[in-house]
Coordinates of C-alpha atoms and ligand atoms in Angstrom, one line a residue:
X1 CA -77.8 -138.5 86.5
X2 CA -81.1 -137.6 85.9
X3 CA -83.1 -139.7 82.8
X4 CA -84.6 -138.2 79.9
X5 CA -87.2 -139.8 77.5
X6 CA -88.7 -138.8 74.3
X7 CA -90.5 -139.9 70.8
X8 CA -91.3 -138.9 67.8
X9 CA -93.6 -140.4 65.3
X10 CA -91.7 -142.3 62.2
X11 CA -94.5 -140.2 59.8
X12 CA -93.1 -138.4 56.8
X13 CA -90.3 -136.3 56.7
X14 CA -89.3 -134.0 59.6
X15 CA -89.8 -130.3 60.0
X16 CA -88.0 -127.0 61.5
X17 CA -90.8 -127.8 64.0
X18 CA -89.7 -130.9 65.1
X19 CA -86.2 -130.0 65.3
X20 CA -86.4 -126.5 66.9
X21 CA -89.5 -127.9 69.4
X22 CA -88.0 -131.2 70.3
X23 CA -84.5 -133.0 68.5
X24 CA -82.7 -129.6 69.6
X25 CA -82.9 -130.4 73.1
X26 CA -82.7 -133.8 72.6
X27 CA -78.7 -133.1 71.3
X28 CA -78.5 -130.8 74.2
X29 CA -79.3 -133.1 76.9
X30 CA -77.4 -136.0 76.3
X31 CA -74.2 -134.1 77.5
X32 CA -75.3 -134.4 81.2
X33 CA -78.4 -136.7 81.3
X34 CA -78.8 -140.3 80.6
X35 CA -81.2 -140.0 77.2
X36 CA -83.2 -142.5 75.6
X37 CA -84.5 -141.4 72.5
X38 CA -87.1 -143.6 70.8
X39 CA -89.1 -143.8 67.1
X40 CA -92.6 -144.6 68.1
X41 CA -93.5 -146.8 65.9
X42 CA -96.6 -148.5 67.6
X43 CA -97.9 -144.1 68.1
X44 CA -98.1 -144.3 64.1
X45 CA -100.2 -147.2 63.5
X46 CA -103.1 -145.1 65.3
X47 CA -103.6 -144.3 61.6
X48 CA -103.5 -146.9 58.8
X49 CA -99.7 -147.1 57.7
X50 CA -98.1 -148.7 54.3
X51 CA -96.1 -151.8 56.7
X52 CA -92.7 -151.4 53.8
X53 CA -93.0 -147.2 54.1
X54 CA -93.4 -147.6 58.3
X55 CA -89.8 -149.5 58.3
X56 CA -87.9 -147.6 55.9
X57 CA -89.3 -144.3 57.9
X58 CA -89.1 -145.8 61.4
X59 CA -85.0 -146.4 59.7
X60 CA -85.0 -142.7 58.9
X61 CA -86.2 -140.8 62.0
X62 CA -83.6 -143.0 63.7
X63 CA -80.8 -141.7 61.1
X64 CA -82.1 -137.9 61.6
X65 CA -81.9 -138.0 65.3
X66 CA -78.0 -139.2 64.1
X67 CA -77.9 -136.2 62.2
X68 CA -78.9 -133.5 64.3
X69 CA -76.1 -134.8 66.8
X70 CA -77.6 -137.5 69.2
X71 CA -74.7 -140.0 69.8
X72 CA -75.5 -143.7 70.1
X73 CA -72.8 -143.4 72.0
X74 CA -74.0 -141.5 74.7
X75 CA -77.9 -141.8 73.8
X76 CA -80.1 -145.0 73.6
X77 CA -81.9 -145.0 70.1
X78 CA -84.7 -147.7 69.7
X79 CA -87.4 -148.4 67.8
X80 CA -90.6 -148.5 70.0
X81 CA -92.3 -151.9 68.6
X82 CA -88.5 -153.7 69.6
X83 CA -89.2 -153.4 73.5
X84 CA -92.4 -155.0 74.9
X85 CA -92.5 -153.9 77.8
X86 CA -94.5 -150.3 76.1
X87 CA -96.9 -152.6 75.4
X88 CA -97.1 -154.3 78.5
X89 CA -97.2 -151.1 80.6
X90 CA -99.9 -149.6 78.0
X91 CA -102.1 -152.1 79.0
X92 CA -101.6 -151.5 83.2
X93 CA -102.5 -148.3 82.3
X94 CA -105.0 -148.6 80.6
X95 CA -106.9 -149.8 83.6
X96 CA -105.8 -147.2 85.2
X97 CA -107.6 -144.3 83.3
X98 CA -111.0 -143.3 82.4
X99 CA -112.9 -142.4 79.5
X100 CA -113.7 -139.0 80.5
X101 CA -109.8 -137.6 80.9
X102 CA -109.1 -139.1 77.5
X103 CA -111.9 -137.9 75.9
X104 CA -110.5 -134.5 76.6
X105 CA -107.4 -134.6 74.8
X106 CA -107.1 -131.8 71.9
X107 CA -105.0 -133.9 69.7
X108 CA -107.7 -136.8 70.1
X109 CA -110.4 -134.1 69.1
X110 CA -108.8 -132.9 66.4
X111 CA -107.4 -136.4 64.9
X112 CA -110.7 -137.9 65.3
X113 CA -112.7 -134.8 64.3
X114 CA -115.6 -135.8 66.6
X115 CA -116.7 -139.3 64.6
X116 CA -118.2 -141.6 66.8
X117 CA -116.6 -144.1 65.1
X118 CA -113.2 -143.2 65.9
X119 CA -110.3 -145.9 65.5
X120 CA -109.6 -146.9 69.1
X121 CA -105.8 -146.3 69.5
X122 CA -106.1 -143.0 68.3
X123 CA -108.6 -142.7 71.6
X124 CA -105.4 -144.6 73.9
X125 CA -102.7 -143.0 72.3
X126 CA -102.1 -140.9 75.2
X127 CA -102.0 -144.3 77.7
X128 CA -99.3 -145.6 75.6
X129 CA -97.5 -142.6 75.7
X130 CA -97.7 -142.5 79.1
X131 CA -96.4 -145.8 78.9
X132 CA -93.5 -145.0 77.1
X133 CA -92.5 -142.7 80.0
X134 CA -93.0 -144.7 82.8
X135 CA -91.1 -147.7 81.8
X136 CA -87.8 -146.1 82.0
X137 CA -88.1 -144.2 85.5
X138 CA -87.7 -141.0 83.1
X139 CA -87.2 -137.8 84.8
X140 CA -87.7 -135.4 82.2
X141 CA -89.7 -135.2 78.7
X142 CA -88.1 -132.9 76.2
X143 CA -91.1 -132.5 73.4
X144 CA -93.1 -129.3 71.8
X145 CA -95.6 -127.5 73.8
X146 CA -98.4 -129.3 71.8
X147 CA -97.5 -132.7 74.0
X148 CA -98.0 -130.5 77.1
X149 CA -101.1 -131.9 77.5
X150 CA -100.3 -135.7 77.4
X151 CA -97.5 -134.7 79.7
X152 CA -100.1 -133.8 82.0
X153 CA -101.7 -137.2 81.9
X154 CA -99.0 -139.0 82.3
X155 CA -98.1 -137.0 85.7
X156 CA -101.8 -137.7 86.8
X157 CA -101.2 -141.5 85.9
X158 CA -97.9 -142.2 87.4
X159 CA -99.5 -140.2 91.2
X160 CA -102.8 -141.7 90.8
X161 CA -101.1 -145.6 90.2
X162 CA -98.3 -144.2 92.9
X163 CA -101.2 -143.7 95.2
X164 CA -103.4 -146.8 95.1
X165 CA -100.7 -149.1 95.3
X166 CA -98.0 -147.5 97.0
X167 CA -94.8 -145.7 95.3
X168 CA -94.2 -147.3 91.4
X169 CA -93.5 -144.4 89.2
X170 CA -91.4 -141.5 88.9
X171 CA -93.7 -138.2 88.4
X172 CA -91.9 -136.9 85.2
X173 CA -91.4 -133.5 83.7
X174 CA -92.1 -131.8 80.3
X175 CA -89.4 -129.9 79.4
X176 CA -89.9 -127.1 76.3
X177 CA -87.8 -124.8 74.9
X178 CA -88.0 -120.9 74.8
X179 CA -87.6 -120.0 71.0
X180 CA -89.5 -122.8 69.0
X181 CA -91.6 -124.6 71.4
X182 CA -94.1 -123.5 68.8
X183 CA -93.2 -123.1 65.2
X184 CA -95.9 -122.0 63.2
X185 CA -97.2 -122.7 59.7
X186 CA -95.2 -120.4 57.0
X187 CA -98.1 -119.8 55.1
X188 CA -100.8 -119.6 58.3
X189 CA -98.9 -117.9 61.0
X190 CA -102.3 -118.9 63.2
X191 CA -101.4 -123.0 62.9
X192 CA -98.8 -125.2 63.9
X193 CA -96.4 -126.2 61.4
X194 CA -97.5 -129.9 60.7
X195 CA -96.2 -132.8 58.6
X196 CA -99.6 -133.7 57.1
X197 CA -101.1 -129.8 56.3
X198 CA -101.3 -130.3 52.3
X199 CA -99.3 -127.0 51.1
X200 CA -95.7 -128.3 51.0
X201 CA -94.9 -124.5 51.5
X202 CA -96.4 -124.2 54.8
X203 CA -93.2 -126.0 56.4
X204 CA -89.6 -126.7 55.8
X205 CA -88.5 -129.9 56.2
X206 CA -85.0 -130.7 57.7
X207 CA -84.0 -132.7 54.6
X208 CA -85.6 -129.7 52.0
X209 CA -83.3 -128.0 49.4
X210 CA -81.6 -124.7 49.6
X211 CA -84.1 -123.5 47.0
X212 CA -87.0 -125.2 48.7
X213 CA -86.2 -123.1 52.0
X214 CA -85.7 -120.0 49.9
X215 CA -89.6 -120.2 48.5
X216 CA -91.2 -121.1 51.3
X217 CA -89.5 -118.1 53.6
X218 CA -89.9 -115.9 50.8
X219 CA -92.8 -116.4 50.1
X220 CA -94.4 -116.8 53.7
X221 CA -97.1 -114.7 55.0
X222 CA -96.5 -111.3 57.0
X223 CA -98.4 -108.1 56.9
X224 CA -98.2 -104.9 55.8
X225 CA -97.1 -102.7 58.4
X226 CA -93.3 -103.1 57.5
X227 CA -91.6 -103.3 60.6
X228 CA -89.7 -106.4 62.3
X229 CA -91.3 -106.5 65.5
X230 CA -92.6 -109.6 67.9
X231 CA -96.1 -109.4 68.4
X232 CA -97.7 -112.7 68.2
X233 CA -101.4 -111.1 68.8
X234 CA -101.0 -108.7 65.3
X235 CA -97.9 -109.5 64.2
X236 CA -98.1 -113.5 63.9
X237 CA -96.0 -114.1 60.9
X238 CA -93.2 -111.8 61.5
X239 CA -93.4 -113.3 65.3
X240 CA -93.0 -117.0 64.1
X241 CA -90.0 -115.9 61.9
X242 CA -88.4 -114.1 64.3
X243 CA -88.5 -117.3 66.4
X244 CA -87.4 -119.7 63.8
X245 CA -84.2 -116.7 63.4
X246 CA -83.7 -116.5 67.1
X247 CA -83.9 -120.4 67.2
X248 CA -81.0 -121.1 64.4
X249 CA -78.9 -118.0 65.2
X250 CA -78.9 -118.3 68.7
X251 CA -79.7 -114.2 68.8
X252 CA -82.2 -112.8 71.4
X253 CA -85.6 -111.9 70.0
X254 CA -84.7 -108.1 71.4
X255 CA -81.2 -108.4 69.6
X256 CA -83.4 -109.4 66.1
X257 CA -85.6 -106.3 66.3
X258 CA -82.6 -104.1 67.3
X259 CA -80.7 -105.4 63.7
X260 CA -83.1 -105.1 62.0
X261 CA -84.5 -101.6 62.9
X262 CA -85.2 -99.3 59.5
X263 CA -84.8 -102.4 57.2
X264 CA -87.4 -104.5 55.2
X265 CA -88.9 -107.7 55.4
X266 CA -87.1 -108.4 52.5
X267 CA -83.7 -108.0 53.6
X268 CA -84.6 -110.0 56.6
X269 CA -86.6 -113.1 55.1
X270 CA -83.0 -113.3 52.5
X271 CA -81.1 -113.4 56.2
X272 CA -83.1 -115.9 57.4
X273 CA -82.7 -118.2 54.1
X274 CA -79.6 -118.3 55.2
X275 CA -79.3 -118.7 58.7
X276 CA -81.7 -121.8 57.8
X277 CA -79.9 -123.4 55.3
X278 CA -76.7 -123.1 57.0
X279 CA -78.5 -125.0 59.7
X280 CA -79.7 -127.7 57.7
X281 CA -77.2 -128.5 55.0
X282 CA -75.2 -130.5 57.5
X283 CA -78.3 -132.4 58.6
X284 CA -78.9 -133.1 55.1
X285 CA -75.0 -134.3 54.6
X286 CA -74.7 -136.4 57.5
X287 CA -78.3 -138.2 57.2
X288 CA -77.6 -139.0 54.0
X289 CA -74.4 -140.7 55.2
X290 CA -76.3 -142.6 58.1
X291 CA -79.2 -143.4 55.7
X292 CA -79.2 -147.5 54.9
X293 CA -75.3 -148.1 57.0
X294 CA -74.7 -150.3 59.3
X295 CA -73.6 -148.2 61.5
X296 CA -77.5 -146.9 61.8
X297 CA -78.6 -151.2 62.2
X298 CA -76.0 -151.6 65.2
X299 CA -77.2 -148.3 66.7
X300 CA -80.3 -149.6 67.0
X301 CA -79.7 -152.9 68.3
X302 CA -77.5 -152.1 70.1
X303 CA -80.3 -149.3 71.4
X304 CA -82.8 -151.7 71.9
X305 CA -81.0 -154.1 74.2
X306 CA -80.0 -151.2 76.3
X307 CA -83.4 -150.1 76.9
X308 CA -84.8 -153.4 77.8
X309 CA -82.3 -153.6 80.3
X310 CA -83.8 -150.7 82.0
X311 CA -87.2 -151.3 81.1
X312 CA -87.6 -155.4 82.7
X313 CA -86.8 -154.1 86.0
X314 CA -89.2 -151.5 85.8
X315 CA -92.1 -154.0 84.2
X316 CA -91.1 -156.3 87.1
X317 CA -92.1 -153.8 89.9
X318 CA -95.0 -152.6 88.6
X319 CA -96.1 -156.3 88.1
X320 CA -95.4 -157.0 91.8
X321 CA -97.6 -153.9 93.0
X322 CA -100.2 -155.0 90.9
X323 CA -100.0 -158.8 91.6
X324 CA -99.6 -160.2 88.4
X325 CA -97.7 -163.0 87.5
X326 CA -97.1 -166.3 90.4
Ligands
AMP401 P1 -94.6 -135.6 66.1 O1 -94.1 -135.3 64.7 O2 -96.0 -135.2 66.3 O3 -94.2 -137.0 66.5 O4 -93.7 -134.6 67.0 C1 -92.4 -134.8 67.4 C2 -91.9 -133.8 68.3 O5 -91.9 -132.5 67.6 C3 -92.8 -133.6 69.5 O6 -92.0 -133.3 70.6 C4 -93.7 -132.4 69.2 O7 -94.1 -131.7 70.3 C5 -92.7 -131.5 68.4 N1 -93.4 -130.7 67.4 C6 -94.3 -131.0 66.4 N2 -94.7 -130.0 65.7 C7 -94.1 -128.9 66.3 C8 -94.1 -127.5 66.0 N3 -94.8 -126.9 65.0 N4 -93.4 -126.6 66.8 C9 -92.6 -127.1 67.8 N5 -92.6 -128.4 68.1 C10 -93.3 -129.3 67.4
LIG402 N1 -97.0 -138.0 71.1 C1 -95.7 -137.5 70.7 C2 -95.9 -136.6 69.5 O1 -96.8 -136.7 68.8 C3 -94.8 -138.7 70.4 C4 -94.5 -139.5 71.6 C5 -94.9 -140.8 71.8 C6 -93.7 -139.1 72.7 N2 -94.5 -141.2 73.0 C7 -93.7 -140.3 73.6 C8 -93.0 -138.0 73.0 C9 -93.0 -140.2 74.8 C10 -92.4 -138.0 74.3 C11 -92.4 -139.1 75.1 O2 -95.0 -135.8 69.2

């Protein structure tokens, strides 16, 4: 059975984003894959973090990736910080990559915004992401297409290491999905949908309101030309919606634009209100459930042994290649 890895940040609430980019496939995979799914909480602290807020969100990523249907069961859920070998690994890495590939990472561009005196981790979060990977022999990476960058790095890592000292890591894979791989801003069709952009109207979270969700599709930004068509270049709002609609309803893109031939805008951001928050009101139901049981506690313990099982092997291989230890 092939292995499947992936993170997400424990920062703020998640979005439609998230969920249509990544947590969708993560609930996908785990029928047929062995899935580790893991709240990277060491990722966050690249930026300063209130310790209290970190735990109770680190808690609540964990109980969303409940909600949207991961199964303890089937799937390992741990919290990053709870398995040392990440941090281990980061470090073997780390000597294993140069300044220059880093330094060419958009996300570290655009988090860092170019200040020489850039916090460091921000500058090696990509290592430890790497990291993350390669401890658990993982085979494929389900994420967004913003990640498919560090992806990239990680592949370069895992051959060059696999190179020098003879075969220690599996090359992963990114894996992304068709419809939402992307998911734009609502009110700047040209961005990414984000957790930190400051217009709470620009997303909607997966814990938001019906009425929330109502304002922010109705109110999101289109043009004037009147007809539901995808075409990103002049057509980027009605594109991202139809994506988000495709996304939840499971409808072709072609299918959309054949539906909705002759009718308004208006008519089809109402539809979409509701496609959406048919989608999330169970999320919301359910997390609220998980949130603060102990059924979420054992999940994760019971998460975090499981991993370092398959992690300590790995850590001991790679330790033997490189000679550490006696
Ligand atoms: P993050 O919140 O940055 O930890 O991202 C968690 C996961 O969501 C990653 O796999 C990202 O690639 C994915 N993601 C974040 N923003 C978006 C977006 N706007 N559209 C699609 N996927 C996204
Ligand atoms: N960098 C990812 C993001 O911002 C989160 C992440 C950390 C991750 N480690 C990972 C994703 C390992 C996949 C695999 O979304």
């Amino acid at each position: 059975m092939k292995r499947v890895f992936s993170g997400v940040q424990p920062t703020g609430n998640l979005h439609i984003g998230n969920y249509l980019g990544a947590l969708k496939q993560f609930v996908e995979l785990q029928e047929d894959h062995e899935c580790i799914y893991c709240v990277v909480d060491m990722h966050s602290i690249t930026v300063p973090q209130d310790p209290k807020e970190l735990k109770q969100h680190t808690l609540d990523i964990a109980a969303l990736y409940m909600a949207v249907g991961v199964d303890p069961k089937k799937s390992i859920i741990f919290a990053q910080s709870t398995v040392p070998g990440h941090a281990e690994l980061n470090w073997i890495l780390t000597c294993n990559s140069y300044t220059g590939e880093l330094s060419r990472m958009t996300q570290y561009k655009q988090k860092s915004h170019g200040a020489e005196s850039a916090p460091t981790g921000l500058f090696m979060y990509p290592v430890l992401m790497a990291a993350d990977i390669l401890l658990y022999d993982t085979d494929i990476v389900p994420v967004g297409n913003d990640q498919k960058q560090h992806i990239e790095l990680t592949r370069d890592l895992a051959i060059r290491v696999n190179n020098k000292y003879g075969e220690t890591f599996v090359v992963p894979e990114g894996r992304f999905m068709k419809a939402g791989a992307r998911v734009m801003a609502l009110d700047d069709p040209t961005a990414k949908m984000s957790k930190s952009a400051p217009n709470e109207m620009s997303r909607i979270s997966l814990l938001d309101e019906p009425s929330k969700i109502k304002k922010a599709i109705m109110r999101s930004t289109t043009d004037s030309d009147g007809v539901i068509r995808f075409d990103i270049d002049n057509k980027p709002g009605i594109s991202n919606l139809l994506s988000i609609y495709s996304a939840f309803s499971g409808k072709t893109i072609e299918q959309l634009e054949k539906d909705y031939e002759g009718s308004g805008y208006g008519q089809f951001k109402k539809d979409l209100v509701e496609v959406t928050v048919d989608a999330l009101s169970p999320i919301r139901e359910r997390f609220l459930e998980i949130r603060g049981s102990q059924e979420l506690i054992d999940a994760m313990k019971n998460g975090t042994e499981r991993a370092n099982a398959i992690a300590e092997p790995v850590i001991k291989r790679v330790k033997d290649r490189f000679g550490l230890g006696i």
